[in-house]
Amino acid sequence: MSLRPYREIARRKSRQIRVGSVLVGGDAPISVQTMTNTLTTDVKGTLEQIRRAADAGADLVRVSCPDEDSTKAFKQIAKESPVPLIADIHFHYKRGIEAAEAGAACLRINPGNIGSHDRVRDVVKAAKDHGCSMRIGVNAGSLDKHLLDKYGEPCPEALVESALEHAKLLEDNDFFEFKIAVKASDVFLAVAAYQGLAKACDYPLHLGITEAGGLIGGTVKSSIGIGSLLWAGIGDTLRVSLSADVAEEVKVGFEMLKALDLRHRGVRIVSCPSCARQGFDVIKTVEALENRLSHVRAPVTLSILGCVVNGPGEARETMVGITGGGADSHKVYIGGSPDHNVDGKSMVDHIVDLVEARAAEIEAAKQKGS
């Protein structure tokens, strides 16, 4: 029995699908994805953005395919991408077929929007032939007219009904390799829709608060919406939609998962907001460490506390820690215990060395175990 049962999250049981090399749903880790904002025909620029997203930890990246030139470029992009790609298709069924043939691991497509049953059948056939999964993406801002007429406005019931209608079209074609999203920019609407959909089906769910806003506002909205769903055990993959760099979306996504103890990647820093008691400049120190430790992928915990009020207690809970002391001598904690002192001038370099060494130990143990 866990000594900390209040930290346990019971994830919703969903079926599992494959998006290229990434498993989604079931007992697979919750994956983090983002989307390029370059012109897809700019192969070099798009690949550069995909690589930056992958370096930040993205498991999956979505790429727009609005026209035939884009799906032609997508073929080269998919060949060189370090992660599986999702082709973003909206209304033109031929783009879906072309993207599947070009190497997409997944098609973001709403089958009810591409026309006749024959067109749905043709896209499903292409997906089956090329080992492609799909993602049904319902959005409160583009609900079908008959649902708006029925409900009068976007509401949770309308989003869920739309998702299930699209799902039925795939099920009728004996295709079940898909995940579903029911996004809205309104946090209350999105959360209620996902809660309803989670009860109505067992398909894996892709979480997101769409058009969330800029880096700060969008992070807050997404953390409230996506975070509350993850805390309730709902969600198998996620994207944080920010008007910001794609790498920032990925970083925020992982910070959510780390905060909820659902997935660990990179350094998790516990730090104080600083005050007059601080023995060193906490804000500048944390900023420097975030930049210099961004390459670390192993799950290392680090505490940076400016004084000895809460510092020792927090340091006991992290792998590496430091508390501000007097006379420019600060206490370093290793494995939760006080270990040695370090001066302010060499403090940042010293912490970087300690974290990198701990990360190397974790990676070595992981390799030995596998």
Tab-separated table of C-alpha atoms in Angstrom:
chain	number	residue	atom	x	y	z
A	1	MET	CA	0.000	0.000	0.000
A	2	SER	CA	1.313	3.455	-0.896
A	3	LEU	CA	2.405	5.679	1.972
A	4	ARG	CA	1.020	8.618	-0.009
A	5	PRO	CA	-2.364	7.487	-1.351
A	6	TYR	CA	-3.409	11.108	-1.919
A	7	ARG	CA	-0.881	11.219	-4.783
A	8	GLU	CA	-2.337	8.284	-6.683
A	9	ILE	CA	-4.279	8.965	-9.888
A	10	ALA	CA	-6.390	6.133	-11.285
A	11	ARG	CA	-6.289	6.572	-15.049
A	12	ARG	CA	-9.416	5.916	-17.088
A	13	LYS	CA	-9.230	2.591	-18.898
A	14	SER	CA	-9.082	3.119	-22.637
A	15	ARG	CA	-8.248	0.993	-25.615
A	16	GLN	CA	-4.780	1.417	-27.057
A	17	ILE	CA	-3.811	2.589	-30.527
A	18	ARG	CA	-0.495	3.107	-32.244
A	19	VAL	CA	0.723	6.383	-33.741
A	20	GLY	CA	3.838	5.290	-35.541
A	21	SER	CA	6.240	4.140	-32.826
A	22	VAL	CA	4.201	5.793	-30.057
A	23	LEU	CA	1.493	3.899	-28.172
A	24	VAL	CA	-1.485	5.977	-27.074
A	25	GLY	CA	-4.035	4.828	-24.511
A	26	GLY	CA	-4.163	1.739	-22.358
A	27	ASP	CA	-1.191	1.663	-19.997
A	28	ALA	CA	1.055	3.732	-22.291
A	29	PRO	CA	2.603	6.928	-20.887
A	30	ILE	CA	0.616	10.080	-21.604
A	31	SER	CA	2.213	11.529	-24.726
A	32	VAL	CA	2.914	15.189	-25.402
A	33	GLN	CA	2.543	16.735	-28.825
A	34	THR	CA	2.678	20.093	-30.566
A	35	MET	CA	2.068	21.473	-34.063
A	36	THR	CA	4.307	23.238	-36.546
A	37	ASN	CA	3.369	26.729	-37.682
A	38	THR	CA	5.671	26.929	-40.693
A	39	LEU	CA	4.464	26.557	-44.257
A	40	THR	CA	4.631	22.816	-44.879
A	41	THR	CA	6.100	23.498	-48.315
A	42	ASP	CA	9.087	24.969	-46.460
A	43	VAL	CA	10.629	21.563	-45.828
A	44	LYS	CA	13.805	22.848	-44.194
A	45	GLY	CA	11.996	25.265	-41.870
A	46	THR	CA	9.366	22.689	-40.912
A	47	LEU	CA	11.970	20.027	-40.129
A	48	GLU	CA	13.947	22.504	-38.053
A	49	GLN	CA	10.849	23.251	-35.992
A	50	ILE	CA	10.025	19.562	-35.601
A	51	ARG	CA	13.553	18.866	-34.360
A	52	ARG	CA	13.348	21.672	-31.798
A	53	ALA	CA	10.042	20.275	-30.580
A	54	ALA	CA	11.541	16.791	-30.370
A	55	ASP	CA	14.539	18.119	-28.433
A	56	ALA	CA	12.087	19.645	-25.957
A	57	GLY	CA	10.515	16.195	-25.557
A	58	ALA	CA	7.621	16.100	-28.047
A	59	ASP	CA	6.489	12.540	-28.725
A	60	LEU	CA	4.342	13.539	-31.716
A	61	VAL	CA	4.138	16.561	-34.002
A	62	ARG	CA	1.195	17.649	-36.147
A	63	VAL	CA	1.799	19.197	-39.560
A	64	SER	CA	-0.809	20.954	-41.729
A	65	CYS	CA	-1.595	19.494	-45.140
A	66	PRO	CA	-4.011	22.019	-46.698
A	67	ASP	CA	-3.102	21.411	-50.355
A	68	GLU	CA	-1.397	18.981	-52.713
A	69	ASP	CA	1.945	20.799	-52.574
A	70	SER	CA	1.926	20.379	-48.801
A	71	THR	CA	1.310	16.627	-48.944
A	72	LYS	CA	4.128	16.330	-51.475
A	73	ALA	CA	6.455	18.150	-49.105
A	74	PHE	CA	5.106	16.092	-46.194
A	75	LYS	CA	6.618	12.941	-47.724
A	76	GLN	CA	10.170	14.272	-47.364
A	77	ILE	CA	9.425	15.744	-43.947
A	78	ALA	CA	8.073	12.420	-42.672
A	79	LYS	CA	11.191	10.590	-43.875
A	80	GLU	CA	13.516	12.885	-41.938
A	81	SER	CA	11.393	13.576	-38.855
A	82	PRO	CA	12.766	12.274	-35.532
A	83	VAL	CA	9.216	11.658	-34.255
A	84	PRO	CA	5.973	10.316	-35.797
A	85	LEU	CA	3.934	12.951	-37.607
A	86	ILE	CA	0.211	13.656	-37.627
A	87	ALA	CA	-1.120	15.097	-40.873
A	88	ASP	CA	-3.702	17.805	-40.238
A	89	ILE	CA	-6.545	17.296	-42.740
A	90	HIS	CA	-9.809	19.213	-42.679
A	91	PHE	CA	-12.238	18.890	-45.558
A	92	HIS	CA	-10.463	17.424	-48.597
A	93	TYR	CA	-10.452	13.654	-48.513
A	94	LYS	CA	-7.708	13.417	-51.154
A	95	ARG	CA	-5.295	15.159	-48.801
A	96	GLY	CA	-5.970	12.397	-46.286
A	97	ILE	CA	-5.180	9.696	-48.826
A	98	GLU	CA	-2.063	11.524	-50.003
A	99	ALA	CA	-0.833	12.064	-46.437
A	100	ALA	CA	-1.295	8.388	-45.564
A	101	GLU	CA	0.674	7.448	-48.655
A	102	ALA	CA	3.332	10.045	-47.785
A	103	GLY	CA	4.132	8.493	-44.410
A	104	ALA	CA	1.794	10.085	-41.885
A	105	ALA	CA	1.521	8.091	-38.678
A	106	CYS	CA	-1.901	9.590	-37.998
A	107	LEU	CA	-4.528	11.657	-39.797
A	108	ARG	CA	-6.291	14.451	-37.964
A	109	ILE	CA	-9.598	14.314	-39.797
A	110	ASN	CA	-13.311	14.455	-39.101
A	111	PRO	CA	-14.864	11.816	-41.367
A	112	GLY	CA	-18.230	13.564	-41.372
A	113	ASN	CA	-16.670	16.635	-42.979
A	114	ILE	CA	-15.125	15.035	-46.055
A	115	GLY	CA	-18.274	14.142	-47.977
A	116	SER	CA	-19.854	10.868	-49.060
A	117	HIS	CA	-19.564	7.441	-47.495
A	118	ASP	CA	-17.386	6.443	-50.439
A	119	ARG	CA	-14.883	9.149	-49.554
A	120	VAL	CA	-14.809	8.030	-45.929
A	121	ARG	CA	-14.284	4.458	-47.093
A	122	ASP	CA	-11.393	5.522	-49.358
A	123	VAL	CA	-9.625	7.414	-46.585
A	124	VAL	CA	-10.094	4.495	-44.184
A	125	LYS	CA	-8.662	2.122	-46.799
A	126	ALA	CA	-5.612	4.353	-47.228
A	127	ALA	CA	-5.141	4.478	-43.462
A	128	LYS	CA	-5.380	0.698	-43.177
A	129	ASP	CA	-3.068	0.116	-46.130
A	130	HIS	CA	-0.375	2.372	-44.680
A	131	GLY	CA	-0.702	1.600	-40.967
A	132	CYS	CA	-2.128	5.006	-40.163
A	133	SER	CA	-4.270	5.847	-37.150
A	134	MET	CA	-6.674	8.797	-36.969
A	135	ARG	CA	-7.668	11.556	-34.616
A	136	ILE	CA	-11.210	12.879	-34.595
A	137	GLY	CA	-10.976	16.546	-33.664
A	138	VAL	CA	-14.220	18.188	-32.574
A	139	ASN	CA	-13.997	21.918	-31.851
A	140	ALA	CA	-16.621	24.130	-30.239
A	141	GLY	CA	-15.872	26.825	-32.805
A	142	SER	CA	-16.750	24.651	-35.796
A	143	LEU	CA	-19.637	22.446	-34.713
A	144	ASP	CA	-21.910	20.981	-37.368
A	145	LYS	CA	-24.940	23.132	-38.192
A	146	HIS	CA	-27.471	20.450	-37.268
A	147	LEU	CA	-26.006	20.277	-33.760
A	148	LEU	CA	-26.065	24.035	-33.347
A	149	ASP	CA	-29.690	24.018	-34.504
A	150	LYS	CA	-30.473	21.249	-32.037
A	151	TYR	CA	-28.711	22.695	-28.987
A	152	GLY	CA	-28.760	26.401	-29.820
A	153	GLU	CA	-25.101	26.926	-28.913
A	154	PRO	CA	-21.918	24.947	-28.309
A	155	CYS	CA	-22.381	22.849	-25.197
A	156	PRO	CA	-20.827	19.677	-23.763
A	157	GLU	CA	-23.640	17.496	-25.084
A	158	ALA	CA	-23.196	18.880	-28.605
A	159	LEU	CA	-19.451	18.249	-28.603
A	160	VAL	CA	-19.878	14.687	-27.357
A	161	GLU	CA	-22.641	13.949	-29.846
A	162	SER	CA	-20.504	15.290	-32.680
A	163	ALA	CA	-17.545	13.143	-31.632
A	164	LEU	CA	-19.651	9.991	-31.452
A	165	GLU	CA	-21.221	10.705	-34.849
A	166	HIS	CA	-17.771	10.946	-36.438
A	167	ALA	CA	-16.646	7.831	-34.574
A	168	LYS	CA	-19.640	5.883	-35.890
A	169	LEU	CA	-18.557	6.579	-39.475
A	170	LEU	CA	-15.187	4.976	-38.770
A	171	GLU	CA	-16.711	2.093	-36.823
A	172	ASP	CA	-19.069	1.382	-39.732
A	173	ASN	CA	-15.964	0.956	-41.888
A	174	ASP	CA	-14.437	-1.479	-39.388
A	175	PHE	CA	-11.813	1.055	-38.297
A	176	PHE	CA	-11.071	1.516	-34.623
A	177	GLU	CA	-7.523	2.888	-34.573
A	178	PHE	CA	-8.450	6.391	-33.547
A	179	LYS	CA	-8.403	8.843	-30.656
A	180	ILE	CA	-10.824	11.702	-30.035
A	181	ALA	CA	-10.575	15.333	-28.949
A	182	VAL	CA	-13.439	17.665	-27.962
A	183	LYS	CA	-11.732	21.027	-27.612
A	184	ALA	CA	-13.037	24.439	-26.678
A	185	SER	CA	-11.393	27.706	-25.678
A	186	ASP	CA	-13.750	27.883	-22.703
A	187	VAL	CA	-12.255	25.814	-19.871
A	188	PHE	CA	-15.611	24.859	-18.333
A	189	LEU	CA	-17.032	23.733	-21.681
A	190	ALA	CA	-13.972	21.711	-22.639
A	191	VAL	CA	-13.672	19.950	-19.282
A	192	ALA	CA	-17.387	19.064	-19.185
A	193	ALA	CA	-17.234	17.749	-22.757
A	194	TYR	CA	-14.233	15.528	-22.009
A	195	GLN	CA	-15.889	14.242	-18.843
A	196	GLY	CA	-18.986	13.305	-20.835
A	197	LEU	CA	-16.982	11.689	-23.625
A	198	ALA	CA	-14.882	9.714	-21.136
A	199	LYS	CA	-18.085	8.103	-19.865
A	200	ALA	CA	-19.551	7.537	-23.334
A	201	CYS	CA	-16.699	5.571	-24.943
A	202	ASP	CA	-13.410	3.827	-24.294
A	203	TYR	CA	-11.392	5.420	-27.089
A	204	PRO	CA	-8.166	7.191	-26.108
A	205	LEU	CA	-8.655	10.914	-25.598
A	206	HIS	CA	-6.440	13.737	-26.821
A	207	LEU	CA	-6.661	16.674	-24.400
A	208	GLY	CA	-6.456	20.349	-25.185
A	209	ILE	CA	-7.884	23.773	-24.450
A	210	THR	CA	-7.909	25.258	-27.921
A	211	GLU	CA	-6.868	28.849	-28.664
A	212	ALA	CA	-5.756	29.120	-25.040
A	213	GLY	CA	-3.810	32.349	-25.558
A	214	GLY	CA	-0.257	33.563	-25.025
A	215	LEU	CA	2.490	31.952	-22.996
A	216	ILE	CA	1.331	33.044	-19.546
A	217	GLY	CA	-2.443	33.223	-19.993
A	218	GLY	CA	-2.548	30.112	-22.172
A	219	THR	CA	-0.416	28.157	-19.731
A	220	VAL	CA	-2.751	29.039	-16.873
A	221	LYS	CA	-5.926	28.165	-18.814
A	222	SER	CA	-4.454	24.925	-20.107
A	223	SER	CA	-3.127	23.924	-16.716
A	224	ILE	CA	-6.538	24.415	-15.136
A	225	GLY	CA	-8.421	22.561	-17.868
A	226	ILE	CA	-6.010	19.827	-18.888
A	227	GLY	CA	-4.660	19.512	-15.356
A	228	SER	CA	-8.072	18.920	-13.814
A	229	LEU	CA	-8.820	16.220	-16.388
A	230	LEU	CA	-5.471	14.501	-15.865
A	231	TRP	CA	-6.008	14.629	-12.107
A	232	ALA	CA	-9.329	12.847	-12.664
A	233	GLY	CA	-7.552	10.154	-14.678
A	234	ILE	CA	-8.841	11.363	-18.048
A	235	GLY	CA	-6.478	11.777	-20.998
A	236	ASP	CA	-4.003	9.731	-23.007
A	237	THR	CA	-2.203	12.404	-25.011
A	238	LEU	CA	-2.214	16.197	-24.895
A	239	ARG	CA	-1.285	19.404	-26.624
A	240	VAL	CA	-0.971	22.785	-24.931
A	241	SER	CA	-2.153	25.302	-27.552
A	242	LEU	CA	-0.208	28.516	-27.050
A	243	SER	CA	0.478	31.585	-29.146
A	244	ALA	CA	4.138	30.902	-28.452
A	245	ASP	CA	7.063	28.854	-29.686
A	246	VAL	CA	6.303	25.165	-30.228
A	247	ALA	CA	8.992	24.146	-27.755
A	248	GLU	CA	7.197	26.135	-25.051
A	249	GLU	CA	4.017	24.107	-25.662
A	250	VAL	CA	5.979	20.919	-25.079
A	251	LYS	CA	7.704	22.227	-21.955
A	252	VAL	CA	4.395	23.274	-20.402
A	253	GLY	CA	2.875	19.891	-21.225
A	254	PHE	CA	5.664	18.049	-19.467
A	255	GLU	CA	5.533	20.388	-16.480
A	256	MET	CA	1.847	19.466	-16.060
A	257	LEU	CA	2.644	15.759	-16.162
A	258	LYS	CA	5.551	16.160	-13.750
A	259	ALA	CA	3.455	18.188	-11.326
A	260	LEU	CA	0.856	15.396	-11.248
A	261	ASP	CA	3.488	12.683	-10.979
A	262	LEU	CA	2.220	11.149	-14.229
A	263	ARG	CA	5.405	11.326	-16.247
A	264	HIS	CA	8.928	12.443	-15.516
A	265	ARG	CA	11.306	13.943	-18.035
A	266	GLY	CA	14.050	16.414	-17.341
A	267	VAL	CA	14.837	18.424	-14.232
A	268	ARG	CA	11.992	19.341	-11.905
A	269	ILE	CA	13.002	22.418	-9.940
A	270	VAL	CA	11.468	23.315	-6.595
A	271	SER	CA	12.341	26.923	-5.806
A	272	CYS	CA	11.173	29.723	-3.551
A	273	PRO	CA	9.888	33.098	-4.791
A	274	SER	CA	12.730	34.733	-2.775
A	275	CYS	CA	12.560	37.327	-0.018
A	276	ALA	CA	14.797	39.534	2.125
A	277	ARG	CA	16.176	36.403	3.863
A	278	GLN	CA	17.708	34.988	0.683
A	279	GLY	CA	21.422	34.241	0.777
A	280	PHE	CA	21.758	34.481	-3.011
A	281	ASP	CA	19.713	35.763	-5.945
A	282	VAL	CA	17.219	32.920	-6.283
A	283	ILE	CA	15.426	34.264	-9.367
A	284	LYS	CA	18.589	34.693	-11.453
A	285	THR	CA	19.951	31.358	-10.217
A	286	VAL	CA	16.815	29.448	-11.237
A	287	GLU	CA	16.736	31.196	-14.605
A	288	ALA	CA	20.356	30.235	-15.261
A	289	LEU	CA	19.792	26.634	-14.188
A	290	GLU	CA	16.662	26.235	-16.315
A	291	ASN	CA	18.663	27.298	-19.364
A	292	ARG	CA	21.755	25.248	-18.629
A	293	LEU	CA	19.884	22.091	-17.629
A	294	SER	CA	17.313	22.103	-20.445
A	295	HIS	CA	19.255	19.329	-22.239
A	296	VAL	CA	18.851	16.873	-19.344
A	297	ARG	CA	16.225	14.217	-20.065
A	298	ALA	CA	16.580	12.017	-16.993
A	299	PRO	CA	14.045	12.732	-14.219
A	300	VAL	CA	16.142	14.641	-11.684
A	301	THR	CA	14.629	16.675	-8.840
A	302	LEU	CA	16.386	19.844	-7.714
A	303	SER	CA	15.539	22.310	-4.947
A	304	ILE	CA	16.800	25.901	-4.924
A	305	LEU	CA	15.887	27.709	-1.688
A	306	GLY	CA	17.280	31.064	-0.654
A	307	CYS	CA	17.402	30.512	3.109
A	308	VAL	CA	17.217	27.898	5.846
A	309	VAL	CA	13.556	28.429	6.799
A	310	ASN	CA	12.015	25.975	4.328
A	311	GLY	CA	15.219	25.040	2.537
A	312	PRO	CA	16.265	21.938	4.508
A	313	GLY	CA	12.758	20.474	4.399
A	314	GLU	CA	12.461	20.914	0.649
A	315	ALA	CA	16.019	19.670	0.079
A	316	ARG	CA	15.204	16.441	1.899
A	317	GLU	CA	12.640	15.662	-0.822
A	318	THR	CA	14.936	16.183	-3.850
A	319	MET	CA	17.977	14.460	-5.321
A	320	VAL	CA	20.057	17.635	-5.283
A	321	GLY	CA	19.351	20.744	-3.248
A	322	ILE	CA	20.865	23.961	-2.040
A	323	THR	CA	19.921	26.421	0.685
A	324	GLY	CA	21.242	29.943	1.100
A	325	GLY	CA	23.622	30.505	3.988
A	326	GLY	CA	25.567	33.357	5.445
A	327	ALA	CA	28.974	34.690	4.467
A	328	ASP	CA	28.507	33.492	0.903
A	329	SER	CA	28.601	29.839	1.953
A	330	HIS	CA	25.596	27.793	0.897
A	331	LYS	CA	24.660	24.269	1.961
A	332	VAL	CA	24.438	21.562	-0.708
A	333	TYR	CA	22.207	18.540	-0.111
A	334	ILE	CA	22.708	15.220	-1.876
A	335	GLY	CA	20.012	12.557	-1.677
A	336	GLY	CA	18.152	14.582	0.924
A	337	SER	CA	21.051	14.973	3.360
A	338	PRO	CA	23.375	17.939	3.964
A	339	ASP	CA	26.649	17.133	2.229
A	340	HIS	CA	28.972	20.132	1.760
A	341	ASN	CA	29.134	23.877	1.253
A	342	VAL	CA	29.713	25.913	-1.891
A	343	ASP	CA	30.453	29.600	-2.451
A	344	GLY	CA	28.177	31.846	-4.495
A	345	LYS	CA	30.628	32.386	-7.338
A	346	SER	CA	30.895	28.728	-8.294
A	347	MET	CA	27.410	27.686	-7.120
A	348	VAL	CA	25.626	27.487	-10.505
A	349	ASP	CA	28.466	25.584	-12.195
A	350	HIS	CA	28.627	23.234	-9.237
A	351	ILE	CA	24.890	22.495	-9.275
A	352	VAL	CA	24.991	21.858	-13.025
A	353	ASP	CA	27.796	19.337	-12.502
A	354	LEU	CA	25.904	17.579	-9.708
A	355	VAL	CA	22.656	17.354	-11.688
A	356	GLU	CA	24.410	16.120	-14.828
A	357	ALA	CA	26.213	13.456	-12.782
A	358	ARG	CA	22.949	12.322	-11.182
A	359	ALA	CA	21.275	12.237	-14.598
A	360	ALA	CA	24.113	10.098	-15.976
A	361	GLU	CA	23.652	7.643	-13.082
A	362	ILE	CA	19.927	7.388	-13.793
A	363	GLU	CA	20.493	6.815	-17.508
A	364	ALA	CA	23.171	4.201	-16.804
A	365	ALA	CA	20.887	2.337	-14.402
A	366	LYS	CA	18.104	2.484	-16.974
A	367	GLN	CA	20.354	1.017	-19.667
A	368	LYS	CA	21.527	-1.707	-17.313
A	369	GLY	CA	17.950	-2.573	-16.390
A	370	SER	CA	16.855	-2.820	-20.020
